[in-house]
XYZ file of C-alpha atoms in Angstrom:
749
model
C 102.803 115.004 119.025
C 99.610 114.119 120.945
C 98.263 116.577 123.481
C 98.683 115.908 127.191
C 95.086 116.424 128.272
C 95.988 116.163 131.955
C 97.474 119.669 131.566
C 94.929 122.466 131.886
C 96.319 124.599 129.070
C 96.405 121.738 126.554
C 92.922 120.451 127.421
C 91.545 123.985 127.317
C 93.060 124.539 123.883
C 91.579 121.238 122.667
C 88.162 122.310 123.947
C 88.398 125.771 122.402
C 89.417 124.295 119.037
C 86.138 122.375 118.877
C 83.101 124.024 117.326
C 80.351 121.435 117.866
C 77.741 123.308 115.844
C 80.139 123.478 112.901
C 81.296 119.861 113.300
C 77.847 118.300 113.384
C 74.942 120.754 113.169
C 72.387 117.978 112.574
C 73.246 116.127 115.795
C 73.472 119.339 117.823
C 70.143 120.569 116.492
C 68.417 117.275 117.298
C 70.020 117.234 120.740
C 68.915 120.813 121.462
C 65.348 119.946 120.534
C 65.425 116.777 122.630
C 66.791 118.559 125.715
C 64.124 121.243 125.355
C 61.483 118.510 125.172
C 62.778 116.843 128.354
C 63.224 120.098 130.281
C 59.635 121.188 129.610
C 58.102 117.821 130.525
C 56.168 117.880 133.814
C 55.343 114.838 135.937
C 52.231 113.904 133.940
C 54.218 113.988 130.706
C 57.194 112.121 132.137
C 55.083 109.255 133.433
C 53.609 108.513 130.009
C 54.796 105.573 127.961
C 55.291 107.828 124.945
C 57.744 110.067 126.831
C 59.686 107.174 128.327
C 59.714 105.314 125.020
C 61.527 108.272 123.519
C 63.759 108.614 126.569
C 64.936 105.007 126.411
C 64.838 104.177 122.703
C 64.853 107.415 120.679
C 67.256 109.510 122.730
C 69.306 112.103 120.806
C 72.149 112.141 123.348
C 73.983 109.302 121.569
C 73.508 106.175 119.530
C 72.438 103.119 121.499
C 75.591 101.298 120.453
C 76.099 97.563 120.434
C 74.216 94.787 122.194
C 71.007 96.707 122.889
C 68.589 95.562 125.586
C 64.820 95.442 125.020
C 62.997 97.349 127.789
C 59.470 96.991 126.421
C 58.143 95.266 129.539
C 59.525 98.027 131.792
C 57.817 100.687 129.683
C 54.538 98.806 130.007
C 54.763 98.934 133.811
C 53.084 102.101 135.110
C 54.640 101.820 138.594
C 58.142 101.852 137.085
C 57.291 104.820 134.892
C 55.794 106.716 137.844
C 58.871 106.063 140.007
C 61.254 107.261 137.303
C 59.185 110.383 136.541
C 58.910 111.347 140.213
C 62.586 110.683 140.969
C 63.791 112.677 137.958
C 61.959 115.789 139.167
C 63.470 115.838 142.656
C 65.589 118.974 143.222
C 69.346 118.474 143.125
C 71.469 118.815 146.253
C 73.228 122.106 146.897
C 76.732 120.624 147.250
C 78.777 118.604 144.773
C 78.909 115.629 147.156
C 75.146 115.696 147.661
C 74.524 115.790 143.902
C 76.939 112.928 143.256
C 75.225 110.819 145.924
C 71.862 111.636 144.355
C 73.032 110.645 140.860
C 74.522 107.405 142.172
C 71.302 106.581 143.989
C 69.238 107.147 140.845
C 71.648 105.107 138.714
C 71.698 102.195 141.168
C 67.929 102.396 141.620
C 67.358 102.108 137.860
C 69.757 99.153 137.637
C 67.976 97.372 140.487
C 64.450 97.977 139.230
C 65.281 96.884 135.674
C 66.366 93.466 136.932
C 62.675 92.592 137.063
C 62.244 93.394 133.368
C 65.482 92.447 131.578
C 68.168 89.792 131.958
C 70.936 92.298 131.184
C 71.728 95.794 132.391
C 71.275 98.410 129.618
C 74.274 100.502 130.672
C 74.402 102.752 127.600
C 70.675 103.452 127.752
C 70.876 104.324 131.448
C 73.585 106.914 130.860
C 71.691 108.341 127.887
C 68.732 108.798 130.217
C 70.837 110.451 132.945
C 72.356 112.807 130.380
C 68.898 113.751 129.119
C 67.718 114.593 132.648
C 70.952 116.254 133.797
C 72.838 117.612 130.747
C 74.892 119.954 132.906
C 76.474 117.008 134.712
C 76.576 114.164 132.149
C 78.246 114.058 128.739
C 77.241 112.357 125.511
C 79.945 109.683 126.022
C 77.502 107.071 127.255
C 79.580 104.027 126.296
C 81.489 102.853 129.367
C 84.861 101.992 127.827
C 85.091 105.291 125.978
C 84.116 107.272 129.090
C 86.817 105.433 131.036
C 89.456 106.083 128.342
C 88.477 109.763 128.231
C 88.699 110.009 132.031
C 92.144 108.364 131.969
C 93.304 110.812 129.292
C 92.045 113.836 131.254
C 93.040 112.799 134.783
C 95.740 110.126 134.423
C 95.781 106.910 136.422
C 94.078 108.366 139.481
C 92.072 106.330 141.956
C 89.430 104.697 139.818
C 86.062 106.488 140.090
C 82.760 104.711 139.547
C 80.952 105.209 136.194
C 78.720 107.992 137.537
C 81.620 109.905 139.091
C 83.550 109.700 135.799
C 80.850 111.686 134.082
C 80.704 114.306 136.832
C 84.497 114.680 136.787
C 84.565 115.264 133.012
C 81.880 117.940 133.059
C 83.243 119.642 136.204
C 86.690 119.930 134.610
C 85.211 121.604 131.538
C 83.379 124.058 133.791
C 86.637 124.833 135.612
C 88.397 125.610 132.320
C 85.632 127.315 130.330
C 83.412 128.650 133.087
C 79.841 127.578 133.892
C 77.433 126.839 131.084
C 74.241 128.775 130.390
C 70.919 127.111 131.177
C 69.431 127.124 127.683
C 69.246 123.869 125.728
C 71.481 125.127 122.921
C 74.379 125.912 125.262
C 73.885 122.657 127.186
C 73.882 120.632 123.971
C 77.171 122.203 122.939
C 78.787 121.750 126.356
C 77.818 118.087 126.844
C 79.167 117.097 123.392
C 82.636 118.550 124.040
C 84.005 115.400 125.765
C 82.818 113.324 122.803
C 84.625 115.483 120.248
C 87.794 115.552 122.375
C 87.610 111.769 122.622
C 87.125 111.387 118.877
C 89.942 113.780 117.939
C 92.567 113.208 120.620
C 91.880 110.156 122.781
C 90.632 107.519 120.356
C 93.538 107.970 117.916
C 96.153 107.916 120.704
C 94.897 104.741 122.375
C 97.276 101.783 122.232
C 94.640 99.244 123.253
C 93.016 96.776 120.886
C 90.257 98.538 118.941
C 86.943 96.850 118.252
C 84.704 99.897 118.005
C 85.034 103.209 116.267
C 83.453 106.529 117.208
C 82.411 108.986 114.531
C 81.460 112.698 114.601
C 77.764 111.774 114.656
C 77.946 110.527 118.229
C 77.622 106.954 116.990
C 79.640 103.822 117.759
C 80.061 100.979 115.308
C 81.920 97.691 115.385
C 85.169 97.700 113.411
C 85.904 94.178 112.108
C 89.345 92.964 111.136
C 89.718 90.921 107.933
C 89.838 87.164 108.455
C 93.563 86.834 107.854
C 94.334 89.200 110.760
C 92.073 87.554 113.323
C 92.975 85.282 116.198
C 92.425 81.671 115.224
C 89.869 80.742 117.871
C 89.918 80.745 121.674
C 92.175 78.755 123.975
C 90.661 76.877 126.882
C 91.565 78.265 130.309
C 91.301 76.257 133.487
C 88.794 78.069 135.656
C 87.290 80.021 132.743
C 85.849 83.402 133.669
C 86.941 82.970 137.280
C 90.588 82.863 136.195
C 90.163 86.030 134.127
C 88.567 87.888 137.062
C 91.205 86.629 139.494
C 94.105 87.757 137.271
C 92.475 91.160 136.707
C 92.081 91.679 140.458
C 95.765 90.907 140.978
C 97.090 93.397 138.385
C 94.773 96.240 139.394
C 97.626 98.430 140.712
C 100.216 97.297 138.151
C 102.613 94.359 138.553
C 105.728 93.082 136.808
C 105.648 90.073 134.488
C 107.541 88.065 137.122
C 104.996 88.971 139.812
C 102.101 87.864 137.614
C 103.957 84.646 136.791
C 104.401 83.935 140.519
C 100.717 84.630 141.164
C 99.562 82.314 138.374
C 101.997 79.629 139.521
C 100.383 79.727 142.963
C 96.938 79.469 141.354
C 98.002 76.624 139.018
C 100.867 74.751 140.722
C 100.667 71.895 138.194
C 101.330 74.232 135.222
C 104.752 74.471 133.615
C 106.304 77.905 133.094
C 105.610 77.640 129.353
C 101.909 77.026 130.096
C 101.812 80.022 132.430
C 103.362 82.223 129.742
C 100.724 80.949 127.324
C 98.020 81.832 129.845
C 99.386 85.361 130.131
C 99.424 85.634 126.357
C 95.783 84.496 126.225
C 94.747 87.193 128.706
C 96.677 89.768 126.713
C 96.101 88.808 123.079
C 92.899 86.739 123.024
C 90.785 88.408 125.693
C 92.597 91.783 125.686
C 92.005 92.319 129.401
C 95.621 93.035 130.382
C 98.352 95.123 128.763
C 102.083 95.559 129.274
C 103.812 98.942 129.082
C 107.436 99.529 130.119
C 107.517 96.201 131.927
C 104.371 96.909 133.993
C 101.214 94.825 133.482
C 97.886 96.528 134.153
C 94.247 96.129 133.213
C 93.102 97.437 129.861
C 90.123 99.791 129.957
C 88.000 96.881 128.783
C 89.410 94.594 131.476
C 88.766 97.236 134.112
C 85.136 97.576 133.033
C 84.678 93.787 132.990
C 85.943 93.547 136.566
C 83.945 96.605 137.616
C 80.626 95.375 136.191
C 81.263 91.622 136.367
C 79.650 91.579 132.938
C 81.284 89.508 130.163
C 79.352 91.574 127.601
C 82.143 94.171 127.917
C 84.429 91.781 125.989
C 82.040 90.766 123.208
C 83.013 93.547 120.706
C 86.576 92.229 120.588
C 85.457 88.654 120.042
C 83.142 89.665 117.224
C 85.729 91.738 115.409
C 89.077 90.098 116.186
C 88.475 86.332 116.622
C 87.887 84.136 113.599
C 84.525 82.392 113.474
C 82.537 84.199 116.166
C 80.610 86.326 113.674
C 79.941 83.220 111.537
C 78.391 81.384 114.493
C 76.150 84.297 115.497
C 75.010 84.976 111.924
C 74.259 81.298 111.289
C 72.243 80.939 114.506
C 70.371 84.150 113.740
C 68.876 82.245 110.776
C 67.966 79.022 112.591
C 69.042 76.651 115.358
C 71.971 74.329 114.650
C 73.373 71.205 116.218
C 76.833 70.931 117.717
C 77.944 68.926 114.680
C 76.607 71.571 112.280
C 78.491 74.363 114.076
C 81.742 72.397 114.165
C 81.459 71.749 110.417
C 80.799 75.477 109.869
C 83.839 76.532 111.902
C 86.081 74.062 110.061
C 84.918 75.636 106.805
C 85.770 79.063 108.216
C 89.295 77.887 109.046
C 90.494 74.806 107.120
C 93.484 74.783 109.471
C 91.241 73.363 112.212
C 91.589 69.667 111.398
C 90.220 68.462 114.758
C 87.143 69.412 116.784
C 89.176 70.830 119.667
C 89.306 74.517 118.637
C 85.659 74.718 117.464
C 84.432 73.079 120.693
C 86.540 75.468 122.791
C 84.987 78.413 120.956
C 81.436 77.154 121.500
C 82.135 76.689 125.222
C 83.446 80.245 125.565
C 80.460 81.660 123.690
C 78.183 79.812 126.120
C 80.186 81.091 129.095
C 79.883 84.630 127.805
C 76.136 84.338 127.525
C 75.808 84.482 123.745
C 74.634 80.919 123.099
C 72.202 78.504 124.666
C 72.210 74.736 124.147
C 69.470 72.240 124.963
C 69.806 68.728 126.337
C 70.283 67.168 122.893
C 73.026 69.548 121.801
C 71.014 71.993 119.684
C 72.305 75.581 119.849
C 70.382 78.834 119.659
C 71.141 82.486 120.367
C 70.448 83.944 123.782
C 68.798 87.352 124.011
C 72.280 88.876 124.275
C 73.529 86.797 121.348
C 70.656 87.920 119.169
C 71.212 91.611 119.968
C 74.925 91.264 119.152
C 74.171 89.407 115.924
C 72.113 92.423 114.848
C 75.266 94.575 115.110
C 77.153 92.511 112.504
C 76.806 94.754 109.451
C 79.479 92.991 107.395
C 79.731 89.707 105.515
C 81.879 87.351 107.642
C 84.980 86.194 105.805
C 86.451 82.694 105.680
C 89.962 81.438 105.146
C 90.724 79.057 102.338
C 93.241 76.267 101.970
C 96.072 76.799 99.473
C 98.407 74.328 97.842
C 101.161 74.410 100.460
C 98.703 73.520 103.214
C 98.664 76.945 104.816
C 95.562 79.097 104.931
C 95.075 82.372 103.150
C 92.517 85.100 103.031
C 89.433 84.616 100.919
C 88.342 87.905 99.481
C 84.601 88.360 99.309
C 85.081 90.004 95.930
C 87.729 90.264 93.264
C 87.671 94.013 93.750
C 90.596 96.109 92.618
C 91.289 99.810 92.746
C 89.521 101.454 89.818
C 91.574 104.561 89.069
C 89.785 104.994 85.736
C 86.708 106.201 87.611
C 88.645 108.965 89.351
C 87.615 112.548 88.653
C 91.110 113.944 88.049
C 89.888 117.518 87.640
C 88.205 117.428 91.045
C 91.276 115.803 92.573
C 93.604 118.534 91.293
C 91.226 121.263 92.366
C 91.037 119.894 95.906
C 94.821 119.570 96.226
C 95.705 123.063 95.017
C 92.816 124.855 96.749
C 94.192 127.593 99.056
C 97.779 126.586 98.301
C 100.472 127.731 95.916
C 101.030 124.298 94.371
C 100.792 124.532 90.572
C 98.379 122.101 88.960
C 101.188 120.756 86.778
C 103.230 119.474 89.741
C 100.147 117.745 91.181
C 99.400 116.147 87.817
C 102.967 114.886 87.574
C 102.720 113.348 91.035
C 99.399 111.667 90.234
C 100.461 110.272 86.853
C 103.858 109.213 88.180
C 102.296 107.298 91.042
C 99.691 105.374 89.070
C 101.273 104.874 85.644
C 102.553 101.412 86.627
C 100.080 98.672 87.512
C 101.752 97.902 90.833
C 104.760 100.162 91.465
C 103.161 103.244 93.038
C 106.162 105.066 94.489
C 107.214 108.716 94.269
C 110.088 110.669 95.809
C 109.723 114.398 96.467
C 113.206 115.885 96.810
C 114.472 119.368 97.359
C 114.548 122.357 99.620
C 113.564 121.937 103.261
C 110.341 123.792 104.023
C 109.240 123.935 100.382
C 105.964 122.089 101.004
C 106.918 118.525 100.022
C 105.199 116.866 102.972
C 102.214 119.212 102.705
C 101.767 118.323 99.040
C 101.979 114.608 99.827
C 99.360 114.945 102.562
C 97.020 117.119 100.510
C 97.244 114.696 97.593
C 96.682 111.635 99.793
C 93.674 113.221 101.530
C 92.145 114.342 98.227
C 92.631 110.860 96.773
C 90.873 109.264 99.732
C 88.049 111.788 99.485
C 87.546 110.956 95.802
C 86.762 107.397 96.873
C 84.552 108.658 99.728
C 87.010 107.421 102.338
C 88.219 109.011 105.563
C 91.770 110.396 105.297
C 92.494 109.440 108.908
C 92.001 105.778 107.965
C 93.486 105.779 104.464
C 96.520 108.034 104.936
C 99.503 107.174 107.118
C 102.502 109.428 107.794
C 105.632 107.580 108.919
C 108.459 109.746 110.241
C 111.646 107.905 109.299
C 114.254 107.786 112.057
C 118.061 107.675 111.783
C 119.561 104.261 112.412
C 116.954 102.059 110.747
C 119.023 99.181 109.362
C 116.290 96.607 108.720
C 112.499 96.449 108.115
C 111.579 95.853 111.785
C 110.536 99.490 112.512
C 107.998 99.236 109.685
C 106.806 95.614 109.817
C 107.441 94.598 113.395
C 109.337 91.778 115.028
C 109.092 89.032 117.625
C 109.857 90.513 121.029
C 113.216 89.003 122.085
C 112.281 89.381 125.760
C 108.729 88.057 125.410
C 108.951 85.287 122.861
C 105.197 84.888 122.391
C 104.642 88.542 121.559
C 104.885 90.222 118.139
C 105.631 93.948 118.292
C 103.269 95.559 115.784
C 104.209 99.033 114.497
C 101.232 101.142 113.366
C 102.326 100.921 109.729
C 101.937 97.124 109.793
C 98.264 97.386 110.782
C 97.775 100.074 108.140
C 99.173 97.803 105.391
C 97.121 94.836 106.613
C 94.031 97.009 106.417
C 94.988 98.096 102.891
C 95.531 94.495 101.813
C 92.053 93.628 103.090
C 90.404 96.423 101.058
C 91.971 96.260 97.570
C 89.297 98.519 96.058
C 90.284 101.496 98.240
C 93.339 103.783 97.837
C 95.792 103.942 100.727
C 98.788 106.275 100.940
C 101.931 105.939 103.053
C 104.065 109.081 103.409
C 107.664 108.369 104.414
C 108.706 111.731 105.822
C 112.445 112.431 105.417
C 112.900 108.911 104.140
C 116.663 109.278 103.594
C 117.513 109.856 107.251
C 118.254 106.109 106.989
C 119.029 103.983 103.943
C 115.679 103.137 102.236
C 117.244 100.161 100.452
C 117.713 98.598 103.918
C 114.569 99.341 105.956
C 112.291 99.471 102.887
C 113.787 96.423 101.145
C 110.755 94.056 101.358
C 108.489 96.652 99.729
C 111.017 97.560 97.037
C 111.392 93.891 96.153
C 107.692 93.010 96.229
C 106.570 96.062 94.253
C 108.957 95.010 91.486
C 108.290 91.236 91.456
C 104.660 91.131 92.544
C 105.536 88.437 95.102
C 103.807 88.325 98.467
C 105.145 90.667 101.114
C 106.801 88.551 103.824
C 106.414 89.718 107.417
C 107.924 86.828 109.402
C 108.812 83.130 109.188
C 106.872 81.757 112.185
C 104.179 79.695 110.455
C 101.081 81.022 108.730
C 100.303 83.319 111.661
C 102.095 84.472 114.810
C 100.308 86.436 117.538
C 97.654 87.416 115.007
C 100.126 88.563 112.331
C 100.127 86.583 109.051
C 103.468 85.414 107.691
C 102.801 86.987 104.278
C 100.236 89.193 102.586
C 99.554 89.785 98.929
C 101.436 92.893 97.848
C 98.913 95.749 98.312
C 98.943 97.335 94.868
C 96.317 99.805 96.079
C 98.954 101.509 98.255
C 100.902 104.551 97.078
C 104.194 105.318 98.794
C 105.394 108.930 98.774
C 108.803 109.691 100.254
C 110.087 113.171 101.045
C 113.823 113.796 100.800
C 116.075 116.600 102.023
C 119.632 116.572 100.722
C 122.174 117.728 103.318
C 124.976 116.323 105.472
C 122.497 114.639 107.856
C 120.901 112.466 105.158
C 121.856 109.636 102.824
C 121.841 109.586 99.052
C 119.354 107.334 97.263
C 120.661 104.174 95.628
C 119.733 103.025 92.137
C 117.557 100.308 93.693
C 115.344 103.068 95.081
C 115.541 105.458 92.141
C 114.752 102.722 89.583
C 111.380 102.217 91.234
C 110.470 105.813 92.047
C 108.991 108.732 90.144
C 111.065 111.720 91.262
C 109.961 115.331 91.626
C 112.281 118.171 92.627
C 111.335 121.172 94.769
C 114.013 123.843 94.393
C 112.224 126.622 92.532
C 110.544 128.734 95.187
C 108.542 131.774 94.116
C 107.570 133.943 97.048
C 104.903 135.580 94.916
C 103.008 132.298 95.214
C 103.108 132.275 99.014
C 99.428 132.627 100.037
C 99.679 133.909 103.628
C 101.460 137.267 103.420
C 98.490 139.080 104.916
C 97.366 136.407 107.368
C 99.539 137.287 110.350
C 98.154 140.633 111.419
C 101.093 142.787 110.315
C 100.307 146.204 108.879
C 100.459 146.361 105.077
C 103.495 148.653 104.963
C 105.507 146.239 107.122
C 104.488 143.289 104.945
C 105.810 145.130 101.865
C 109.184 145.698 103.569
C 109.482 142.087 104.766
C 108.458 140.666 101.422
C 110.943 142.825 99.542
C 113.757 141.764 101.859
C 113.023 138.044 101.708
C 112.538 138.044 97.923
C 115.862 139.790 97.389
C 117.661 137.453 99.789
C 116.113 134.344 98.229
C 117.139 135.501 94.742
C 120.827 135.855 95.601
C 121.012 132.606 97.638
C 119.241 130.381 95.088
C 122.218 129.777 92.710
C 123.994 127.792 95.481
C 120.715 126.225 96.701
C 121.134 127.999 100.018
C 117.720 129.637 99.754
C 114.696 128.902 101.909
C 111.147 127.663 101.598
C 107.694 128.683 102.715
C 108.183 127.241 106.187
C 110.898 129.822 106.821
C 108.701 132.604 105.440
C 105.899 131.466 107.744
C 108.232 131.473 110.746
C 109.561 134.928 109.921
C 106.057 136.390 109.689
C 104.886 134.629 112.855
C 107.892 135.957 114.764
C 107.286 139.496 113.575
C 103.565 139.278 114.345
C 104.300 138.335 117.955
C 107.131 140.842 118.308
C 104.917 143.651 116.978
C 102.791 143.429 120.121
C 105.714 144.627 122.264
C 105.789 148.312 123.185
C 109.359 148.748 121.919
C 108.791 146.928 118.604
C 111.008 148.144 115.772
C 110.466 146.323 112.458
C 113.996 146.278 111.047
C 115.572 145.192 114.319
C 113.100 142.334 114.693
C 113.526 141.384 111.025
C 117.316 141.380 111.477
C 116.982 139.043 114.481
C 114.698 136.545 112.789
C 116.686 136.435 109.528
C 119.833 135.833 111.577
C 118.101 132.984 113.456
C 116.054 131.355 110.660
C 117.901 131.983 107.359
C 121.622 132.282 108.024
C 122.194 129.020 110.005
C 121.781 127.027 106.766
C 124.620 128.838 105.009
C 127.501 126.443 104.422
C 129.776 125.359 101.597
C 133.275 124.872 100.180
C 135.556 126.964 98.008
C 134.022 128.042 94.702
C 133.749 131.301 92.851
C 129.973 130.965 92.731
C 129.781 130.686 96.525
C 132.004 133.770 96.897
C 129.645 135.659 94.591
C 126.564 134.475 96.499
C 127.950 135.615 99.862
C 129.020 138.949 98.403
C 125.542 139.580 96.984
C 123.834 138.372 100.184
C 125.882 140.784 102.297
C 124.987 143.603 99.899
C 121.267 142.810 100.152
C 121.394 142.674 103.936
C 123.277 145.966 104.109
C 120.858 147.606 101.700
C 117.890 146.363 103.760
C 119.436 147.647 106.974
C 119.943 144.241 108.631
C 123.288 145.098 110.213
C 123.730 142.059 112.470
C 122.949 139.618 109.665
C 125.216 141.498 107.242
C 128.134 141.280 109.678
C 127.622 137.517 110.054
C 127.618 136.916 106.284
C 130.813 138.937 105.869
C 132.437 136.782 108.546
C 131.399 133.665 106.617
C 132.856 135.161 103.438
C 136.137 135.779 105.244
C 136.181 132.192 106.515
C 135.673 130.945 102.961
C 138.611 133.019 101.721
C 140.899 131.954 104.599
C 140.092 128.254 104.963
C 138.335 127.241 101.755
C 135.090 126.452 103.572
C 132.490 128.153 105.700
C 129.493 127.349 107.861
C 127.320 129.262 110.306
C 128.376 127.106 113.257
C 132.108 127.163 113.878
């Protein structure tokens, strides 16, 4: 469950969990040295071109990011350098309001003066500079959208502060939770990186907005392109262009209903039909990603808010480059040489053979001109603007095309025929990584690995058995180790899906067309994960279906079960080749391993032959407490650990014949309870142990008439009596009496 960072205790815990110098010592070391360099620089040093060159272009606070602005002419101007050096050395105001006004004045002054030297405002570079001068008050989140998302996560939807105030708020809140920071560069470097690490760990992953950029632990931001098959197929023309986008964003600033936005647009475009107005709303939401709808309320996205705040269409460019088909092709082609209108239309039709007329390509070229990426001369020859050229330099991938197939649809064209090469895997290293610091035997890991990959396409395993025996942990450790063997990030290549009761069809996994908003496709996270896997067939991806038999797998998992057997394409919907950016089918991703965990009790369903015929099954019933690795990790004294271990081992031994025993999760909970209880002044080990066994072990006792169950309860009562757990012993004897009287027993009655 994600943290609520608006709560002081949860944000404080998130901050305390971060160890910046352990997470990225190279960045922190470079930042410490850079801050020391800036702090020691006097006026004569600060006014030099060398100093300001480093300040603007080689600043260790953060990466420059996308769409960089060349400030060479400003650095050549001595009057600008002198003004910046003198202003940066002015003493800060004594009050918070005075300092904020001073920071705003400096920020606005830089923006105004740079207008004489550059056609665009270098927003990221300006905030890197402010952070270098004032590390106590500015963080290393210098990219506007990410700073806004972090501020929203920390403060909620409060009255929107300006970009400078956002930074001050973030750093002031850290000071209020952790206390003031020391003045030395090392401490300042650590403090100013904390918002970045919180963003990377807790905010970025929880965001529901369209993602075009990714932040990594190095303080760097990179574009994150979607494969061609997942991209929007061009732009749709909008009457009024950018003015319409700005007008709609201004209207939804405080949140409106869909009906209210419809009424507003109808007043703006009285000649539009309702269907056209709904299309316009869909364009704002799913092509330009400037509005979003949550619980029936439409608001600005963070990106839309920044666009309206800065009146700068460059805020939207990352999404166009990564999520709209053809934009990257146009920029890359024009980076090589100028092209005519006809040449670009031919190129775009090659990118998408589904464009059989010039309408969509021409609409795209118009939008790219409106957004300041392209320039066109009087004879129709296109070239890149300064902004277009800087964005083209950020395209570090080979743009993909679609290709025509026999039925007239379009399909993805893979840049390579790459497949997952499991033969290159270092199995010894994989096993070692999985079992490190755990009690999993190497044999069980080997069985899981071989069982998953023995078939060319059917990579499916079921881990069944005792609750709390480590099934999910093993699946996660294996999936993470597998990703690491291919030098991939587990967060991107491993997906855990908690199965819910009442799933009767595949919609919770693969999405569906919203019945209330007919032009919207509801996309569950697993769908995007599988689309990503299908686009990278040479990488291993793992889906963990946790407690997969809470619903019937043969119902909600049916498309996968069928496709993994037949090799047919995996069908997602029947609304043409693409609907709201979701393709109708994808090639079955044979680079994906599915691991399901199964608990067998009255709350779950049995597995049908359709599931079992396709799965490699492993059982987890044999629990050996001698293998539990954390006996001495809870702070209990050694003598108490011996007593607890003896009691639990004896109890597990007598309960195991009826599979009423417990797993490591229960052992962990028992030890954690005792560790906390031991801090009380009236702590008494056996009383506390009696309480926690009663609460954590006995509630699972249940069963029907059998001699073996009678024997198990008799032996369990004897163990509890021998160990001195009187309350627990009494409860077990009551259960034994119930079994004799009624032929059944359970803890709850």
